[in-house]
GROMACS .gro file of C-alpha atoms in nm:
model
  452
    1MET     CA    1  -0.087  -2.940  -1.367
    2ASN     CA    2   0.285  -3.008  -1.382
    3GLU     CA    3   0.524  -2.906  -1.658
    4ASN     CA    4   0.436  -3.220  -1.857
    5GLY     CA    5   0.065  -3.137  -1.857
    6ASN     CA    6  -0.029  -3.408  -1.606
    7ASN     CA    7  -0.230  -3.349  -1.292
    8ALA     CA    8  -0.008  -3.279  -0.994
    9ILE     CA    9  -0.071  -3.529  -0.714
   10LEU     CA   10  -0.022  -3.397  -0.363
   11PRO     CA   11   0.180  -3.611  -0.124
   12GLU     CA   12  -0.041  -3.798   0.121
   13HIS     CA   13   0.088  -3.613   0.426
   14CYS     CA   14   0.003  -3.269   0.272
   15THR     CA   15  -0.371  -3.311   0.237
   16GLY     CA   16  -0.446  -3.206   0.594
   17PHE     CA   17  -0.237  -2.892   0.547
   18LEU     CA   18  -0.455  -2.772   0.263
   19PHE     CA   19  -0.771  -2.756   0.471
   20CYS     CA   20  -0.627  -2.660   0.808
   21ARG     CA   21  -0.865  -2.428   0.994
   22ARG     CA   22  -1.081  -2.388   0.683
   23VAL     CA   23  -0.831  -2.146   0.529
   24PRO     CA   24  -0.850  -2.198   0.148
   25PHE     CA   25  -0.490  -2.288   0.074
   26ALA     CA   26  -0.563  -2.556  -0.186
   27LYS     CA   27  -0.619  -2.288  -0.447
   28VAL     CA   28  -0.308  -2.100  -0.339
   29LEU     CA   29  -0.082  -2.403  -0.338
   30LEU     CA   30  -0.213  -2.523  -0.673
   31GLY     CA   31  -0.151  -2.175  -0.807
   32VAL     CA   32   0.212  -2.205  -0.703
   33ILE     CA   33   0.236  -2.543  -0.875
   34GLU     CA   34   0.064  -2.437  -1.197
   35GLY     CA   35   0.264  -2.115  -1.211
   36GLY     CA   36   0.585  -2.311  -1.216
   37THR     CA   37   0.731  -2.122  -0.920
   38LEU     CA   38   0.861  -2.443  -0.770
   39ASN     CA   39   1.015  -2.697  -1.005
   40PRO     CA   40   0.959  -2.973  -0.914
   41PRO     CA   41   0.675  -2.835  -0.703
   42PHE     CA   42   0.742  -3.035  -0.389
   43GLN     CA   43   1.118  -3.042  -0.380
   44MET     CA   44   1.109  -2.835  -0.060
   45LEU     CA   45   0.894  -3.084   0.131
   46ARG     CA   46   1.059  -3.261   0.418
   47PRO     CA   47   1.062  -3.641   0.377
   48LYS     CA   48   0.792  -3.827   0.561
   49ARG     CA   49   0.919  -3.942   0.897
   50HIS     CA   50   0.846  -4.283   1.051
   51ARG     CA   51   0.817  -4.261   1.424
   52THR     CA   52   0.970  -4.523   1.648
   53THR     CA   53   0.889  -4.631   2.001
   54LYS     CA   54   1.085  -4.863   2.219
   55THR     CA   55   0.925  -5.163   2.380
   56ASP     CA   56   1.141  -5.398   2.589
   57GLY     CA   57   1.451  -5.252   2.430
   58HIS     CA   58   1.337  -5.317   2.072
   59ALA     CA   59   1.260  -5.041   1.823
   60ARG     CA   60   0.924  -5.054   1.651
   61SER     CA   61   0.822  -4.839   1.357
   62SER     CA   62   0.490  -4.657   1.370
   63LYS     CA   63   0.326  -4.474   1.080
   64LYS     CA   64   0.030  -4.359   1.282
   65GLY     CA   65  -0.079  -4.032   1.347
   66SER     CA   66   0.009  -3.699   1.467
   67GLN     CA   67   0.096  -3.805   1.823
   68VAL     CA   68   0.332  -4.053   1.978
   69ARG     CA   69   0.311  -4.105   2.351
   70SER     CA   70   0.504  -4.336   2.579
   71SER     CA   71   0.474  -4.343   2.956
   72LYS     CA   72   0.750  -4.382   3.203
   73LYS     CA   73   0.781  -4.753   3.276
   74ASP     CA   74   1.061  -4.949   3.437
   75GLY     CA   75   1.267  -4.634   3.482
   76ARG     CA   76   1.261  -4.544   3.114
   77ALA     CA   77   1.199  -4.179   3.018
   78SER     CA   78   0.865  -4.082   2.868
   79THR     CA   79   0.825  -3.865   2.559
   80THR     CA   80   0.531  -3.686   2.407
   81LYS     CA   81   0.566  -3.549   2.057
   82LYS     CA   82   0.310  -3.369   1.851
   83ASP     CA   83   0.346  -3.331   1.481
   84GLY     CA   84   0.120  -3.262   1.191
   85PRO     CA   85   0.103  -3.190   0.820
   86VAL     CA   86   0.162  -2.815   0.873
   87ASN     CA   87   0.513  -2.880   0.995
   88ASP     CA   88   0.590  -3.106   0.701
   89LEU     CA   89   0.658  -2.797   0.488
   90LEU     CA   90   0.974  -2.595   0.516
   91PRO     CA   91   0.932  -2.235   0.636
   92GLU     CA   92   1.049  -2.111   0.294
   93LEU     CA   93   0.754  -2.278   0.121
   94ILE     CA   94   0.508  -2.163   0.386
   95SER     CA   95   0.634  -1.807   0.336
   96GLU     CA   96   0.602  -1.837  -0.041
   97ILE     CA   97   0.241  -1.949  -0.010
   98LEU     CA   98   0.125  -1.711   0.261
   99SER     CA   99   0.287  -1.406   0.101
  100ARG     CA  100   0.051  -1.442  -0.197
  101LEU     CA  101  -0.262  -1.406   0.014
  102PRO     CA  102  -0.465  -1.089   0.077
  103ILE     CA  103  -0.363  -0.914   0.397
  104GLU     CA  104  -0.690  -1.011   0.570
  105LEU     CA  105  -0.612  -1.382   0.527
  106ILE     CA  106  -0.250  -1.334   0.635
  107LEU     CA  107  -0.373  -1.184   0.962
  108ARG     CA  108  -0.608  -1.479   1.012
  109CYS     CA  109  -0.328  -1.725   0.943
  110ARG     CA  110  -0.136  -1.605   1.247
  111SER     CA  111  -0.381  -1.797   1.464
  112VAL     CA  112  -0.365  -2.122   1.264
  113CYS     CA  113  -0.059  -2.255   1.447
  114LYS     CA  114   0.260  -2.142   1.615
  115THR     CA  115   0.465  -2.227   1.306
  116TRP     CA  116   0.269  -1.996   1.081
  117ASN     CA  117   0.258  -1.722   1.342
  118SER     CA  118   0.636  -1.738   1.373
  119VAL     CA  119   0.681  -1.731   0.994
  120ILE     CA  120   0.448  -1.433   0.947
  121GLN     CA  121   0.621  -1.231   1.218
  122SER     CA  122   0.969  -1.294   1.080
  123PRO     CA  123   1.150  -1.006   0.902
  124LEU     CA  124   1.212  -1.231   0.600
  125PHE     CA  125   0.838  -1.287   0.550
  126ILE     CA  126   0.750  -0.921   0.608
  127ASN     CA  127   0.998  -0.811   0.340
  128LEU     CA  128   0.886  -1.088   0.101
  129GLN     CA  129   0.520  -0.992   0.136
  130ALA     CA  130   0.603  -0.624   0.082
  131ARG     CA  131   0.784  -0.707  -0.243
  132LYS     CA  132   0.503  -0.929  -0.369
  133SER     CA  133   0.243  -0.662  -0.292
  134HIS     CA  134   0.377  -0.466  -0.592
  135ASN     CA  135   0.275  -0.754  -0.820
  136GLN     CA  136  -0.085  -0.736  -0.699
  137PRO     CA  137  -0.355  -0.474  -0.764
  138SER     CA  138  -0.331  -0.188  -0.517
  139ARG     CA  139  -0.601  -0.144  -0.257
  140VAL     CA  140  -0.776   0.172  -0.142
  141ILE     CA  141  -0.770   0.318   0.206
  142LEU     CA  142  -1.022   0.577   0.312
  143LYS     CA  143  -1.009   0.845   0.584
  144PRO     CA  144  -1.329   1.021   0.702
  145ILE     CA  145  -1.326   1.400   0.660
  146PHE     CA  146  -1.574   1.686   0.710
  147GLY     CA  147  -1.924   1.544   0.749
  148GLY     CA  148  -1.789   1.190   0.747
  149VAL     CA  149  -1.626   1.239   1.086
  150THR     CA  150  -1.855   1.114   1.364
  151ALA     CA  151  -1.806   0.978   1.713
  152THR     CA  152  -1.790   0.633   1.555
  153THR     CA  153  -1.547   0.709   1.272
  154MET     CA  154  -1.318   0.977   1.415
  155HIS     CA  155  -1.049   0.726   1.518
  156SER     CA  156  -1.095   0.500   1.217
  157LEU     CA  157  -0.961   0.426   0.871
  158PHE     CA  158  -1.132   0.198   0.618
  159LEU     CA  159  -0.952  -0.058   0.401
  160LEU     CA  160  -1.164  -0.130   0.095
  161ASP     CA  161  -1.199  -0.446  -0.108
  162THR     CA  162  -1.350  -0.302  -0.424
  163GLU     CA  163  -1.391  -0.639  -0.596
  164GLU     CA  164  -1.583  -0.793  -0.308
  165ARG     CA  165  -1.746  -0.456  -0.226
  166LYS     CA  166  -1.651  -0.479   0.138
  167SER     CA  167  -1.473  -0.253   0.382
  168ARG     CA  168  -1.267  -0.332   0.688
  169ARG     CA  169  -1.288  -0.065   0.956
  170ILE     CA  170  -0.957  -0.020   1.135
  171HIS     CA  171  -1.016   0.152   1.467
  172ASP     CA  172  -0.771   0.265   1.733
  173LYS     CA  173  -0.854   0.525   2.000
  174SER     CA  174  -0.486   0.614   2.033
  175TRP     CA  175  -0.492   0.766   1.683
  176ARG     CA  176  -0.510   1.144   1.678
  177PHE     CA  177  -0.559   1.181   1.304
  178SER     CA  178  -0.877   1.390   1.313
  179GLY     CA  179  -0.826   1.711   1.117
  180LEU     CA  180  -0.512   1.576   0.950
  181GLN     CA  181  -0.464   1.455   0.593
  182ILE     CA  182  -0.318   1.144   0.437
  183MET     CA  183  -0.043   1.303   0.229
  184SER     CA  184   0.125   0.997   0.077
  185SER     CA  185   0.169   0.620   0.096
  186CYS     CA  186   0.467   0.390   0.044
  187ASN     CA  187   0.496   0.013   0.105
  188GLY     CA  188   0.196   0.001   0.335
  189LEU     CA  189   0.298   0.307   0.539
  190LEU     CA  190   0.091   0.625   0.546
  191CYS     CA  191   0.222   0.977   0.597
  192ILE     CA  192  -0.044   1.175   0.787
  193THR     CA  193  -0.011   1.541   0.885
  194SER     CA  194  -0.165   1.888   0.862
  195ASP     CA  195  -0.153   2.096   0.544
  196SER     CA  196  -0.112   2.417   0.745
  197GLU     CA  197   0.127   2.321   1.028
  198LEU     CA  198   0.470   2.157   1.035
  199GLY     CA  199   0.379   1.908   1.302
  200PRO     CA  200   0.295   1.653   1.404
  201VAL     CA  201   0.385   1.421   1.116
  202TYR     CA  202   0.263   1.063   1.169
  203ILE     CA  203   0.405   0.759   0.989
  204SER     CA  204   0.149   0.486   1.039
  205ASN     CA  205   0.081   0.130   0.932
  206PRO     CA  206  -0.296   0.091   0.970
  207ILE     CA  207  -0.273  -0.287   0.933
  208THR     CA  208  -0.050  -0.333   1.239
  209ARG     CA  209  -0.200  -0.021   1.408
  210GLU     CA  210   0.150   0.109   1.480
  211PHE     CA  211   0.261   0.467   1.427
  212VAL     CA  212   0.547   0.700   1.510
  213ILE     CA  213   0.552   1.079   1.541
  214LEU     CA  214   0.842   1.252   1.371
  215PRO     CA  215   1.028   1.535   1.549
  216SER     CA  216   0.850   1.871   1.523
  217PRO     CA  217   1.067   2.180   1.471
  218GLU     CA  218   0.988   2.514   1.628
  219THR     CA  219   0.863   2.776   1.382
  220GLY     CA  220   0.772   3.138   1.430
  221PHE     CA  221   0.557   3.184   1.120
  222SER     CA  222   0.226   3.056   0.987
  223LEU     CA  223   0.208   2.836   0.679
  224LEU     CA  224   0.016   2.880   0.359
  225ARG     CA  225   0.062   2.516   0.265
  226HIS     CA  226   0.253   2.210   0.383
  227GLN     CA  227   0.320   1.915   0.151
  228VAL     CA  228   0.487   1.595   0.273
  229GLY     CA  229   0.603   1.290   0.077
  230LEU     CA  230   0.721   0.947   0.191
  231GLY     CA  231   0.968   0.738  -0.012
  232PHE     CA  232   1.181   0.425   0.013
  233ASP     CA  233   1.553   0.410  -0.065
  234SER     CA  234   1.614   0.058  -0.201
  235SER     CA  235   1.992   0.108  -0.187
  236ASN     CA  236   1.995   0.106   0.194
  237GLY     CA  237   1.645  -0.013   0.288
  238LYS     CA  238   1.555   0.314   0.461
  239TYR     CA  239   1.247   0.533   0.442
  240ILE     CA  240   1.274   0.909   0.391
  241VAL     CA  241   1.020   1.184   0.451
  242VAL     CA  242   1.051   1.508   0.250
  243ARG     CA  243   0.839   1.814   0.307
  244ALA     CA  244   0.794   2.153   0.143
  245TYR     CA  245   0.627   2.436   0.329
  246THR     CA  246   0.525   2.784   0.224
  247ASP     CA  247   0.540   3.098   0.437
  248LYS     CA  248   0.193   3.253   0.436
  249SER     CA  249   0.337   3.605   0.422
  250LYS     CA  250   0.543   3.539   0.109
  251SER     CA  251   0.327   3.294  -0.090
  252GLN     CA  252   0.630   3.103  -0.208
  253VAL     CA  253   0.798   2.775  -0.126
  254ASN     CA  254   1.012   2.865   0.171
  255LYS     CA  255   1.201   2.548   0.242
  256PHE     CA  256   1.250   2.179   0.167
  257GLU     CA  257   1.349   1.951   0.454
  258ALA     CA  258   1.405   1.577   0.489
  259ILE     CA  259   1.437   1.319   0.763
  260MET     CA  260   1.497   0.943   0.754
  261LEU     CA  261   1.304   0.717   0.987
  262GLY     CA  262   1.542   0.661   1.275
  263GLU     CA  263   1.689   1.013   1.268
  264ASN     CA  264   1.625   1.277   1.534
  265SER     CA  265   1.609   1.597   1.330
  266TRP     CA  266   1.514   1.739   0.992
  267ARG     CA  267   1.783   1.863   0.756
  268SER     CA  268   1.753   2.135   0.492
  269LEU     CA  269   1.770   2.044   0.124
  270THR     CA  270   1.915   2.254  -0.154
  271VAL     CA  271   1.662   2.297  -0.433
  272PRO     CA  272   1.690   2.442  -0.787
  273ASP     CA  273   1.654   2.821  -0.812
  274ILE     CA  274   1.335   2.787  -1.015
  275ILE     CA  275   1.155   2.664  -0.701
  276ALA     CA  276   1.196   2.993  -0.513
  277GLU     CA  277   0.878   3.151  -0.655
  278CYS     CA  278   0.672   2.844  -0.730
  279THR     CA  279   0.364   2.695  -0.573
  280ILE     CA  280   0.389   2.324  -0.507
  281ASN     CA  281   0.118   2.060  -0.479
  282GLY     CA  282   0.084   1.690  -0.424
  283SER     CA  283   0.341   1.418  -0.382
  284VAL     CA  284   0.372   1.081  -0.556
  285PHE     CA  285   0.648   0.825  -0.496
  286TRP     CA  286   0.734   0.645  -0.820
  287ASN     CA  287   1.046   0.475  -0.958
  288GLY     CA  288   1.268   0.562  -0.661
  289ALA     CA  289   1.179   0.932  -0.653
  290LEU     CA  290   0.924   1.173  -0.506
  291HIS     CA  291   0.743   1.392  -0.758
  292TRP     CA  292   0.550   1.717  -0.708
  293LYS     CA  293   0.352   1.943  -0.939
  294ILE     CA  294   0.493   2.297  -0.936
  295LYS     CA  295   0.390   2.621  -1.104
  296LYS     CA  296   0.599   2.930  -1.159
  297LYS     CA  297   0.408   3.257  -1.180
  298PRO     CA  298   0.390   3.358  -1.455
  299GLY     CA  299   0.464   3.043  -1.648
  300ARG     CA  300   0.356   2.689  -1.725
  301GLU     CA  301   0.339   2.410  -1.474
  302CYS     CA  302   0.620   2.158  -1.452
  303MET     CA  303   0.730   1.870  -1.231
  304LEU     CA  304   0.985   1.862  -0.951
  305SER     CA  305   1.148   1.526  -0.870
  306PHE     CA  306   1.369   1.419  -0.580
  307ASP     CA  307   1.579   1.102  -0.608
  308VAL     CA  308   1.571   0.951  -0.258
  309SER     CA  309   1.894   0.756  -0.316
  310SER     CA  310   2.116   1.035  -0.454
  311GLY     CA  311   1.944   1.319  -0.270
  312LYS     CA  312   1.929   1.529  -0.588
  313PHE     CA  313   1.648   1.735  -0.740
  314ALA     CA  314   1.554   1.770  -1.105
  315VAL     CA  315   1.289   1.974  -1.286
  316THR     CA  316   1.094   1.838  -1.583
  317ARG     CA  317   0.945   2.106  -1.806
  318PHE     CA  318   0.650   2.003  -2.018
  319PRO     CA  319   0.695   2.075  -2.391
  320VAL     CA  320   0.437   2.292  -2.562
  321SER     CA  321   0.367   2.007  -2.802
  322ALA     CA  322   0.248   1.789  -2.513
  323ASP     CA  323  -0.026   2.045  -2.441
  324VAL     CA  324  -0.029   1.966  -2.067
  325PRO     CA  325  -0.290   2.184  -1.891
  326ASP     CA  326  -0.252   2.360  -1.558
  327ASP     CA  327  -0.520   2.168  -1.369
  328PHE     CA  328  -0.387   1.811  -1.384
  329GLU     CA  329  -0.352   1.551  -1.109
  330MET     CA  330  -0.047   1.330  -1.066
  331VAL     CA  331  -0.126   0.964  -0.998
  332GLU     CA  332   0.033   0.623  -1.052
  333LEU     CA  333  -0.169   0.419  -1.301
  334ASP     CA  334  -0.074   0.059  -1.376
  335GLY     CA  335   0.285   0.116  -1.262
  336HIS     CA  336   0.334   0.440  -1.458
  337LEU     CA  337   0.340   0.797  -1.332
  338SER     CA  338   0.057   0.973  -1.512
  339LEU     CA  339  -0.087   1.322  -1.542
  340VAL     CA  340  -0.468   1.327  -1.556
  341GLN     CA  341  -0.705   1.610  -1.638
  342VAL     CA  342  -1.083   1.578  -1.600
  343TYR     CA  343  -1.251   1.882  -1.754
  344ASP     CA  344  -1.598   1.942  -1.891
  345THR     CA  345  -1.687   1.606  -2.050
  346GLN     CA  346  -1.336   1.474  -2.114
  347MET     CA  347  -1.061   1.288  -1.937
  348LYS     CA  348  -0.708   1.324  -2.077
  349ILE     CA  349  -0.404   1.122  -1.970
  350TRP     CA  350  -0.033   1.193  -2.020
  351ARG     CA  351   0.237   0.939  -1.928
  352VAL     CA  352   0.576   1.017  -1.772
  353THR     CA  353   0.861   0.807  -1.916
  354GLY     CA  354   1.230   0.770  -1.834
  355GLU     CA  355   1.448   0.593  -1.581
  356LYS     CA  356   1.641   0.881  -1.423
  357ILE     CA  357   1.487   1.202  -1.291
  358GLU     CA  358   1.723   1.407  -1.510
  359GLY     CA  359   1.581   1.248  -1.826
  360LEU     CA  360   1.207   1.229  -1.767
  361SER     CA  361   0.971   1.323  -2.047
  362VAL     CA  362   0.595   1.355  -2.086
  363CYS     CA  363   0.389   1.227  -2.377
  364TYR     CA  364   0.019   1.244  -2.454
  365GLU     CA  365  -0.145   0.903  -2.414
  366ASP     CA  366  -0.523   0.908  -2.445
  367MET     CA  367  -0.847   1.104  -2.426
  368TYR     CA  368  -1.189   0.972  -2.330
  369CYS     CA  369  -1.532   1.127  -2.367
  370MET     CA  370  -1.705   1.067  -2.034
  371ASN     CA  371  -2.052   1.193  -2.138
  372VAL     CA  372  -2.077   1.374  -1.805
  373ARG     CA  373  -2.031   1.748  -1.765
  374TRP     CA  374  -1.808   1.807  -1.463
  375ASN     CA  375  -1.792   2.139  -1.278
  376SER     CA  376  -1.680   2.289  -0.947
  377SER     CA  377  -1.977   2.141  -0.758
  378PHE     CA  378  -1.976   1.805  -0.933
  379ASN     CA  379  -1.629   1.672  -1.007
  380CYS     CA  380  -1.418   1.359  -0.984
  381GLU     CA  381  -1.066   1.242  -0.904
  382ILE     CA  382  -0.900   0.933  -1.043
  383ILE     CA  383  -0.780   0.700  -0.766
  384ARG     CA  384  -0.617   0.414  -0.955
  385GLY     CA  385  -0.651   0.180  -1.248
  386TYR     CA  386  -0.920  -0.085  -1.226
  387ILE     CA  387  -0.987  -0.425  -1.376
  388ASP     CA  388  -1.079  -0.463  -1.745
  389GLU     CA  389  -0.902  -0.141  -1.848
  390GLY     CA  390  -1.117   0.069  -1.619
  391TYR     CA  391  -1.054   0.335  -1.355
  392LEU     CA  392  -1.168   0.384  -0.999
  393LEU     CA  393  -1.302   0.737  -0.947
  394GLN     CA  394  -1.390   0.940  -0.641
  395VAL     CA  395  -1.691   1.156  -0.728
  396ASN     CA  396  -1.741   1.473  -0.523
  397THR     CA  397  -2.077   1.651  -0.502
  398HIS     CA  398  -2.174   1.976  -0.330
  399ARG     CA  399  -2.531   2.092  -0.300
  400GLY     CA  400  -2.582   2.466  -0.291
  401PRO     CA  401  -2.423   2.741  -0.078
  402GLY     CA  402  -2.342   2.608   0.266
  403GLY     CA  403  -2.435   2.257   0.161
  404ALA     CA  404  -2.233   1.955   0.265
  405TRP     CA  405  -1.993   1.768   0.041
  406ARG     CA  406  -2.067   1.404  -0.029
  407ARG     CA  407  -1.833   1.160  -0.195
  408TYR     CA  408  -1.892   0.839  -0.385
  409LEU     CA  409  -1.684   0.567  -0.548
  410THR     CA  410  -1.751   0.485  -0.911
  411GLN     CA  411  -1.595   0.257  -1.168
  412TYR     CA  412  -1.543   0.404  -1.514
  413PHE     CA  413  -1.488   0.188  -1.822
  414PRO     CA  414  -1.389   0.423  -2.108
  415LYS     CA  415  -1.402   0.174  -2.395
  416MET     CA  416  -1.763   0.090  -2.310
  417GLU     CA  417  -1.837   0.450  -2.205
  418GLN     CA  418  -1.999   0.319  -1.889
  419PHE     CA  419  -2.004   0.410  -1.521
  420LEU     CA  420  -2.079   0.158  -1.249
  421SER     CA  421  -2.157   0.283  -0.901
  422LEU     CA  422  -1.952   0.108  -0.632
  423ILE     CA  423  -2.179   0.063  -0.331
  424ILE     CA  424  -1.981  -0.040  -0.023
  425PRO     CA  425  -2.181  -0.056   0.302
  426SER     CA  426  -2.075   0.118   0.623
  427ILE     CA  427  -1.833   0.374   0.477
  428PRO     CA  428  -1.871   0.742   0.575
  429ILE     CA  429  -2.047   0.995   0.352
  430CYS     CA  430  -1.739   1.213   0.307
  431PHE     CA  431  -1.384   1.084   0.284
  432LYS     CA  432  -1.035   1.113   0.140
  433THR     CA  433  -0.904   0.814  -0.055
  434ILE     CA  434  -0.555   0.704  -0.143
  435SER     CA  435  -0.413   0.406  -0.331
  436PHE     CA  436  -0.253   0.167  -0.082
  437ARG     CA  437  -0.057  -0.160  -0.073
  438PRO     CA  438  -0.107  -0.331   0.266
  439THR     CA  439   0.204  -0.472   0.435
  440LEU     CA  440   0.320  -0.571   0.784
  441ILE     CA  441   0.616  -0.330   0.791
  442SER     CA  442   0.654  -0.181   1.139
  443PRO     CA  443   0.717   0.197   1.153
  444MET     CA  444   0.827   0.159   1.515
  445GLN     CA  445   1.104  -0.085   1.425
  446LEU     CA  446   1.213   0.144   1.143
  447HIS     CA  447   1.218   0.456   1.359
  448PHE     CA  448   1.352   0.328   1.689
  449VAL     CA  449   1.660   0.156   1.552
  450PRO     CA  450   1.969   0.086   1.763
  451HIS     CA  451   2.263   0.312   1.688
  452GLY     CA  452   2.594   0.137   1.689
   0.00000   0.00000   0.00000
């Protein structure tokens, strides 16, 4: 439909484009038209060209086809030109259409024709698709752990399509991620490392199967814990990795260090004095800053934030009135940084508000009765928001002393007080999940940049 409510009629030379290689672009293109993104919708189309051939020195117009051939006769040069409806669209419109597709279809579109392959590999398209991914529901990526690691899965990650209940196994024998953890995700890049050693730290894009290994410093002490976060500085387009590690002998946060992709060494960060005797857990990148949960002993838990643009830290203390418990998880839900506690039969959610890290506040948002009694051997973690005001949960079960952990995915709809098991074939029995937005951003191009 156009802006006047009439059916939009596609130009004659575009119909072949819509069904090229059986890729369903009619729905996508009509979505662009109906959404009013292009007004008028086909102003970016190149005008239809009439081809001419010369015969006995006279020009003759031809409206036929996708090929024009003329042979070399009487000393005249021959030309062969191929054209088609795909090339009747400007690259800007092709990019606009393709960037709206799921990553699986974008990868397939690279083989449709040279034009699309060139568009998809261009930096402009890669950046456009990364921006648009934030307007789409996040995906889930899964890494096998414990009993889920087998000879088949040890070099694999799994990209889930929870709506279609399908998984895409991403396998690469060059990956050495076994025994490591996915610590954080940002713009389609994963930060993968050990929670007890400083190195190696991998920055990987599982979609392109590229990864880089960050420099590993020499240390003479063992670690109690190692937490690493990955963030994006929109002011300069660079990615920064920040880590906190704890000396096992002191049981306190020893040091914060940072490195930008493209740099050769880590640099120390100056943190607030309150951090000296705190334990630190987790890392979530939200609103231009990395956020960790910290706890001072004795004392209540609070939140540490690091602005990746200014390089400054700030501490957010939770007011007593907010009644934030000690055992909460930090997760991004529907674009908001949230604190979630699942205890006994209840799930409570607090929302973090504010634009600058110096002025963040926490307010109580909601409580749901889950009608399930959770405990240390049967518990759940919230992964992300789901359709129809629901949540995607990872349910963890452990059977008896020495028994193996098993993990399941479940949808929870609090308003209906219902759970719906999410059965996805071919995924391992034990795994770690993380919310993920697939992109084509290359960690190798970000890390191995020319210095001028």
